[in-house]
XYZ file of C-alpha atoms in Angstrom:
493
model
C -47.807 48.978 -71.240
C -45.489 47.210 -68.795
C -46.902 44.471 -66.588
C -46.829 45.132 -62.897
C -44.906 42.543 -60.831
C -47.009 40.705 -58.383
C -46.162 40.973 -54.726
C -44.714 37.659 -53.460
C -47.151 35.586 -51.526
C -46.656 34.865 -47.835
C -45.845 31.233 -48.530
C -43.178 32.232 -51.015
C -41.580 34.583 -48.512
C -41.542 31.860 -45.908
C -39.951 29.462 -48.362
C -37.285 32.025 -49.232
C -36.625 32.646 -45.552
C -36.222 28.944 -44.839
C -33.919 28.563 -47.821
C -31.798 31.450 -46.572
C -31.530 29.899 -43.123
C -30.576 26.568 -44.678
C -27.903 28.228 -46.810
C -26.439 30.024 -43.800
C -26.460 26.776 -41.803
C -24.703 24.929 -44.590
C -22.112 27.676 -44.849
C -21.555 27.591 -41.096
C -21.242 23.815 -41.174
C -18.668 23.976 -43.934
C -16.800 26.728 -42.122
C -16.623 24.953 -38.769
C -15.969 21.570 -40.335
C -13.114 22.588 -42.578
C -11.806 25.899 -41.339
C -12.335 25.606 -37.549
C -11.256 22.154 -36.272
C -13.283 20.309 -33.656
C -11.722 20.017 -30.200
C -10.079 16.661 -29.579
C -11.495 14.415 -26.850
C -10.064 12.236 -24.086
C -11.648 10.268 -21.231
C -9.686 9.294 -18.109
C -10.680 6.764 -15.426
C -8.775 7.519 -12.211
C -8.790 7.073 -8.439
C -6.905 10.205 -7.388
C -7.821 13.415 -5.606
C -9.866 15.776 -7.744
C -7.468 18.617 -6.974
C -4.403 16.810 -8.321
C -6.168 15.485 -11.412
C -7.710 18.891 -12.174
C -4.318 20.596 -12.007
C -2.737 17.968 -14.244
C -5.538 18.052 -16.817
C -5.619 21.855 -16.912
C -1.901 21.968 -17.672
C -2.235 19.124 -20.175
C -4.812 21.112 -22.153
C -2.405 24.035 -22.455
C 0.472 21.715 -23.382
C -1.661 19.905 -25.966
C -2.841 23.108 -27.633
C 0.702 24.411 -27.803
C 2.024 21.163 -29.281
C -0.810 20.237 -31.667
C -2.446 23.606 -32.322
C -5.942 22.560 -31.308
C -8.109 22.392 -28.222
C -8.869 19.201 -26.336
C -11.771 18.332 -24.072
C -10.956 15.957 -21.206
C -13.467 14.027 -19.106
C -12.183 12.956 -15.686
C -14.124 10.013 -14.257
C -13.255 8.961 -10.674
C -13.597 5.171 -10.511
C -12.427 2.415 -8.176
C -9.515 0.442 -9.744
C -11.389 -2.860 -9.410
C -14.287 -1.415 -11.393
C -11.880 -0.040 -13.992
C -10.348 -3.498 -14.313
C -13.760 -5.005 -15.047
C -14.561 -2.243 -17.544
C -11.256 -2.793 -19.314
C -11.380 -6.590 -19.413
C -15.059 -7.597 -19.473
C -17.338 -4.764 -20.570
C -18.201 -4.182 -24.236
C -17.178 -0.552 -23.847
C -14.448 0.659 -21.521
C -15.934 4.184 -21.661
C -12.466 5.729 -21.610
C -9.011 5.804 -23.181
C -6.761 6.178 -20.122
C -6.625 4.151 -16.900
C -4.759 6.044 -14.206
C -4.099 4.651 -10.743
C -4.461 1.313 -8.990
C -2.400 -1.691 -7.872
C 0.245 -2.730 -10.446
C -0.944 -6.390 -10.321
C -4.290 -5.278 -11.786
C -2.506 -3.644 -14.711
C -0.456 -6.808 -15.214
C -3.574 -8.984 -15.243
C -5.202 -6.667 -17.795
C -2.153 -6.178 -20.028
C -3.730 -7.848 -23.093
C -6.424 -5.154 -22.972
C -3.898 -2.324 -22.702
C -2.268 -0.678 -25.697
C 1.530 -1.118 -25.854
C 3.157 2.225 -26.531
C 6.716 3.468 -26.874
C 6.376 7.021 -25.637
C 8.502 9.671 -27.314
C 9.744 10.521 -23.798
C 10.489 6.924 -22.780
C 14.264 7.335 -23.104
C 14.213 10.256 -20.654
C 12.891 8.001 -17.884
C 14.904 5.560 -15.773
C 13.707 1.968 -15.876
C 13.592 1.795 -12.068
C 14.048 3.871 -8.951
C 15.534 1.797 -6.114
C 13.972 -1.445 -7.425
C 10.609 0.245 -8.086
C 9.698 0.004 -11.807
C 8.933 3.246 -13.650
C 7.350 1.421 -16.598
C 6.414 -2.120 -17.526
C 9.667 -4.061 -17.941
C 8.438 -7.539 -18.883
C 7.901 -6.653 -22.541
C 9.876 -4.641 -25.096
C 7.059 -2.131 -25.555
C 5.533 -1.048 -22.234
C 1.834 -1.628 -21.666
C 1.898 0.829 -18.780
C 4.047 3.597 -17.324
C 4.338 5.121 -13.859
C 2.896 8.600 -13.361
C 4.301 9.156 -9.862
C 5.669 7.392 -6.781
C 4.771 7.161 -3.115
C 6.313 5.650 0.000
C 5.085 4.440 3.380
C 5.944 6.380 6.485
C 4.612 7.987 9.639
C 2.342 11.013 9.963
C 2.418 12.649 13.391
C 0.736 15.505 15.219
C 3.371 17.549 17.051
C 0.837 19.153 19.364
C -0.714 15.809 20.303
C 2.714 14.292 21.013
C 3.640 17.211 23.272
C 0.379 16.948 25.190
C 1.140 13.268 25.870
C 4.794 14.038 26.621
C 5.879 11.667 23.849
C 9.031 12.062 21.735
C 8.952 12.052 17.938
C 9.900 8.544 16.709
C 13.116 8.449 14.686
C 13.119 4.809 13.544
C 10.608 2.048 13.002
C 12.049 0.339 16.084
C 11.018 3.348 18.179
C 7.346 2.570 17.576
C 7.644 -0.582 19.693
C 8.404 1.411 22.825
C 5.827 0.955 25.557
C 5.016 4.672 25.617
C 3.410 4.432 22.164
C 0.994 1.688 23.210
C -2.479 2.713 22.026
C -1.128 5.822 20.301
C -0.635 4.406 16.788
C -3.245 4.184 14.037
C -3.022 2.206 10.820
C -5.035 0.140 8.364
C -4.616 -3.623 8.460
C -1.941 -4.253 5.782
C -3.705 -7.433 4.669
C -6.798 -5.401 3.764
C -5.313 -2.449 1.881
C -3.213 -2.349 -1.283
C -1.730 0.969 -0.147
C -0.549 -0.316 3.259
C 0.248 -3.898 2.207
C 3.889 -2.968 1.330
C 4.424 -2.289 5.051
C 4.838 -6.039 5.617
C 7.587 -6.238 3.008
C 9.167 -3.034 4.300
C 9.619 -4.544 7.777
C 10.683 -8.020 6.621
C 13.306 -6.658 4.223
C 14.623 -3.847 6.419
C 15.165 -6.363 9.246
C 15.063 -10.102 8.497
C 12.446 -12.810 8.391
C 12.529 -13.795 12.067
C 12.925 -10.380 13.691
C 10.589 -8.899 11.081
C 7.696 -11.107 12.134
C 8.448 -10.425 15.777
C 8.189 -6.709 14.974
C 4.893 -7.090 13.089
C 3.300 -9.073 15.917
C 4.526 -6.656 18.588
C 3.350 -3.601 16.647
C -0.069 -5.185 16.220
C -0.281 -5.526 20.001
C 0.112 -1.750 20.367
C -2.731 -0.868 17.991
C -6.135 -0.542 19.627
C -8.124 -1.220 16.472
C -7.243 -1.227 12.795
C -8.845 1.614 10.826
C -11.143 1.056 7.870
C -9.137 3.341 5.575
C -5.993 5.467 5.422
C -8.228 8.535 5.240
C -9.633 7.682 8.678
C -6.127 7.281 10.102
C -5.025 10.637 8.687
C -8.128 12.391 10.033
C -7.581 10.935 13.517
C -4.059 12.345 13.601
C -5.165 15.688 12.141
C -7.831 16.003 14.851
C -5.356 15.066 17.585
C -7.440 12.047 18.547
C -4.329 9.913 18.118
C -0.776 11.253 17.605
C 0.697 8.773 15.090
C -0.370 6.815 12.015
C 1.392 4.549 9.527
C 0.271 5.373 5.979
C 1.403 6.333 2.442
C 2.991 9.766 2.141
C 0.357 11.343 -0.124
C -2.353 10.953 2.537
C -0.107 12.892 4.893
C 0.844 15.593 2.379
C -2.809 16.281 1.563
C -3.605 16.873 5.231
C -0.406 18.819 5.945
C -1.528 21.488 3.479
C -4.521 22.153 5.736
C -3.199 21.335 9.223
C 0.183 23.007 9.907
C 0.789 20.990 13.100
C 1.113 17.781 11.082
C 4.445 16.322 9.977
C 5.529 13.271 8.005
C 8.648 11.101 8.073
C 9.813 7.957 6.298
C 11.733 7.131 9.502
C 14.810 5.024 8.692
C 13.417 3.030 5.740
C 10.646 2.983 3.166
C 9.587 1.094 0.051
C 8.645 3.064 -3.061
C 5.415 2.118 -4.811
C 4.369 2.959 -8.401
C 1.240 4.787 -9.540
C 0.571 3.161 -12.951
C -1.058 4.732 -15.992
C -2.010 3.006 -19.261
C -3.894 3.339 -22.542
C -7.045 1.225 -22.866
C -6.870 -0.670 -26.148
C -10.610 -0.426 -26.879
C -10.704 3.319 -26.366
C -11.875 5.658 -29.134
C -9.425 8.566 -28.935
C -6.163 6.630 -28.888
C -3.946 9.352 -30.392
C -5.081 11.727 -27.659
C -4.379 9.024 -25.060
C -0.837 8.624 -26.390
C -0.382 12.382 -26.138
C -1.477 12.263 -22.495
C 1.053 9.529 -21.700
C 3.756 11.601 -23.414
C 2.755 14.624 -21.365
C 2.792 12.719 -18.052
C 6.425 11.734 -18.624
C 7.590 15.303 -19.316
C 9.465 17.445 -16.828
C 6.575 19.904 -17.030
C 3.949 17.376 -15.957
C 6.180 15.888 -13.270
C 6.585 19.348 -11.763
C 2.795 19.600 -11.487
C 2.543 16.086 -10.043
C 5.408 16.938 -7.684
C 3.024 19.212 -5.787
C 1.157 16.091 -4.661
C 3.323 12.984 -5.182
C 6.938 11.966 -5.678
C 8.225 12.503 -9.244
C 9.621 9.807 -11.523
C 12.297 12.073 -13.016
C 15.670 13.001 -11.560
C 15.476 16.533 -12.963
C 12.326 17.530 -11.049
C 12.265 19.207 -7.656
C 8.963 18.405 -5.932
C 7.180 20.838 -3.638
C 8.436 20.630 -0.016
C 8.136 18.689 2.218
C 8.250 16.090 -0.564
C 11.706 15.013 -1.659
C 13.000 13.628 -4.923
C 13.343 9.846 -4.446
C 16.529 9.806 -6.543
C 18.451 11.841 -3.959
C 21.163 9.925 -2.024
C 19.516 10.848 1.281
C 16.286 9.045 0.427
C 15.855 6.212 3.005
C 15.474 3.314 0.602
C 16.238 -0.261 1.688
C 19.642 -1.359 0.487
C 19.950 -4.885 -0.903
C 16.192 -4.961 -1.390
C 15.108 -8.367 -2.708
C 12.686 -7.554 -5.517
C 12.356 -11.212 -6.498
C 11.155 -12.178 -3.038
C 8.590 -9.379 -3.115
C 7.193 -10.615 -6.424
C 7.197 -14.292 -5.446
C 6.099 -14.000 -1.854
C 3.649 -11.088 -1.921
C 0.468 -13.170 -1.920
C 1.820 -15.787 0.480
C 3.166 -13.228 2.933
C -0.116 -11.304 2.853
C -2.103 -14.432 3.774
C 0.494 -15.514 6.331
C 0.079 -12.102 7.970
C -3.675 -12.522 7.889
C -3.470 -15.910 9.642
C -0.888 -14.862 12.244
C -1.761 -11.208 12.871
C -5.022 -9.963 11.326
C -7.235 -12.788 12.569
C -5.432 -12.993 15.924
C -5.340 -9.292 16.775
C -7.412 -9.615 19.953
C -5.469 -12.712 21.036
C -2.205 -10.873 20.447
C -3.301 -7.895 22.545
C -4.437 -10.182 25.377
C -1.196 -12.169 25.344
C 0.896 -9.000 25.189
C -0.842 -7.520 28.247
C -0.072 -10.603 30.364
C 3.479 -10.920 28.979
C 4.272 -7.318 29.918
C 3.050 -7.963 33.442
C 5.053 -11.195 33.675
C 8.149 -9.391 32.434
C 8.178 -7.304 35.611
C 8.461 -10.360 37.879
C 10.170 -12.978 35.706
C 13.470 -12.513 37.553
C 12.095 -13.446 40.986
C 12.717 -17.183 40.622
C 13.757 -19.736 37.970
C 10.221 -21.013 37.385
C 8.957 -17.505 36.627
C 11.842 -17.000 34.213
C 11.301 -20.287 32.405
C 7.565 -19.828 32.006
C 8.195 -16.300 30.742
C 10.668 -17.589 28.159
C 8.106 -20.142 27.008
C 5.491 -17.390 26.739
C 7.825 -15.250 24.651
C 8.753 -18.188 22.414
C 5.089 -18.797 21.646
C 4.341 -15.089 21.185
C 7.049 -14.786 18.518
C 6.351 -18.163 16.903
C 5.236 -16.614 13.568
C 8.845 -15.959 12.597
C 9.861 -19.579 13.230
C 6.866 -21.628 12.103
C 7.826 -20.978 8.475
C 11.211 -19.654 7.461
C 12.137 -17.492 4.502
C 13.407 -20.379 2.355
C 10.242 -22.395 2.847
C 8.138 -19.586 1.396
C 9.837 -20.274 -1.937
C 8.937 -23.950 -1.568
C 5.305 -23.144 -0.773
C 5.195 -20.853 -3.811
C 6.277 -23.766 -5.988
C 3.975 -26.349 -4.410
C 0.951 -24.085 -4.823
C 1.900 -23.001 -8.361
C 2.413 -19.381 -7.464
C 0.011 -19.437 -4.523
C -2.961 -20.302 -6.759
C -3.698 -23.909 -5.716
C -4.275 -25.676 -2.371
C -3.905 -22.395 -0.477
C -6.770 -23.218 1.902
C -4.869 -26.201 3.313
C -1.942 -23.970 4.261
C -4.170 -21.212 5.602
C -6.006 -23.648 7.885
C -2.730 -25.004 9.284
C -1.424 -21.471 9.863
C -4.651 -20.492 11.600
C -4.515 -23.531 13.858
C -0.853 -22.962 14.710
C -1.300 -19.241 15.415
C -4.318 -19.792 17.653
C -2.467 -22.380 19.709
C 0.710 -20.287 19.888
C -1.003 -17.199 21.327
C -3.053 -19.327 23.724
C 0.153 -20.918 24.997
C 1.790 -17.501 25.233
C -1.012 -16.241 27.468
C -1.092 -19.367 29.641
C 2.676 -19.455 30.157
C 2.776 -15.746 30.974
C 0.098 -16.314 33.614
C 2.102 -19.234 35.033
C 5.163 -17.010 35.135
C 3.263 -14.426 37.177
C 1.942 -17.113 39.500
C 5.368 -18.695 39.920
C 6.822 -15.316 40.825
C 4.579 -15.260 43.905
C 6.179 -18.445 45.264
C 8.407 -17.872 48.325
C 12.002 -19.150 48.290
C 11.282 -21.837 50.909
C 8.238 -23.220 49.123
C 10.140 -23.022 45.842
C 12.895 -25.188 47.332
C 10.316 -27.703 48.553
C 8.600 -27.824 45.148
C 11.934 -28.126 43.389
C 12.897 -31.102 45.572
C 9.566 -32.767 44.782
C 10.101 -32.065 41.107
C 13.543 -33.622 41.252
C 11.999 -36.806 42.599
C 9.255 -36.768 39.954
C 11.763 -36.323 37.146
C 14.507 -38.551 38.536
C 14.313 -40.922 35.592
C 14.669 -38.079 33.105
C 17.160 -35.928 34.922
C 16.683 -32.832 37.019
C 13.626 -30.575 36.941
C 15.492 -27.843 35.125
C 17.087 -30.229 32.647
C 13.603 -31.447 31.788
C 12.359 -27.942 31.008
C 15.536 -27.238 29.091
C 14.725 -30.216 26.892
C 11.162 -28.891 26.349
C 12.515 -25.503 25.367
C 14.987 -27.090 22.938
C 12.175 -29.106 21.367
C 10.122 -25.961 20.873
C 13.045 -24.201 19.217
C 13.647 -27.192 16.957
C 10.016 -27.154 15.857
C 10.404 -23.547 14.696
C 12.296 -24.732 11.665
C 9.600 -27.161 10.610
C 6.882 -26.079 8.232
C 3.786 -28.255 8.318
C 2.841 -28.928 4.742
C -0.374 -30.471 3.565
């Protein structure tokens, strides 16, 4: 008689069930590990608008899958460039593979922590665009490339200009017209990496002396420097103020929302690079290299061209942006790149001492000088005091000349040593110059009130007082000549 099989116990069934689950899990693991590849990964630290970065990354994912046949997951981490620099150079983990955006000097300082890479698309890119580098040029293998370009210019609100009966400026010189007084917004160039090139733009599109005169005069027309370029753009968009000096991408972002806004480079601009690099201590370095390759392609530049200026000749950006390689682009001819590199730090601090820290003094002096200008012709004393006021007001362009900046650069070992001594002398000289400008302008106004008869009497008395030195007017001529001579002297510690 056959034995009856026993019914499996509950514990046995449970064990079989667990074993089955384990077997299925193992099979799934093997399947997904060997037959279905994991998505690749990439982490990007950036300081750009989320809209632009999202569009670029979305297109990169499609490009990557088409080129490598696999998916890629990308983490976009908005981070201030200074924080990125510290992560890249000091932290144990950089937390990313790509650093995108920030001042080029930061990338240069961090170059030993960046991965040199010869992109497969490197030969399709020009080395420069009107003196602006499109990749690192100091070393054979670039440690960074340029993702896009931008230039400084003027955003304006057509409706606001019409309401104030103001014309649209055509040149940088136009901004100095009296009608624009109080109608211009901008960030202090000495306090913003994005607006700092404005100083160089003016000095190189004019010359050292007239350039500093321009910078001081423009400062007099600005009520108060804004905290950020975003604030300037919003003021113009709201019609609170009709004009603002800022980088083009701030304008283009707002123009997409406010149709009454326009942007112009006026008659000159300076292109600036938007660097991108691979972080050496990153984990997914092959994916980072792929992203750099992608950024340099015509495809990626077309996407970037919706927001910035492209780095390729063969890309047509979205209007109103223009390709910077076109002959009509208002670049500065005979631009001195060497001076920009040598003098950037010195010029920034010189501006701070003569303009930033003296903004209120400049505005006060300018108000009195404009009033004195209306009456300076009434008698010789008024004219001479006015000329002295103007000489002091424009003293920044004479106190140090262009050649002496090179000397200061050498004496301070690249503006890294003994800078405080120079800054203190510049501060002292600027304070005294604007004080003298105000006082002489007031004397010019007061002298203009003198009647011809009393002027003759005072002149005769002056001739007696200055008999040993010559006539009254010869004496003041000598003073004026001495002031002019002192312009060419740079006080050095």
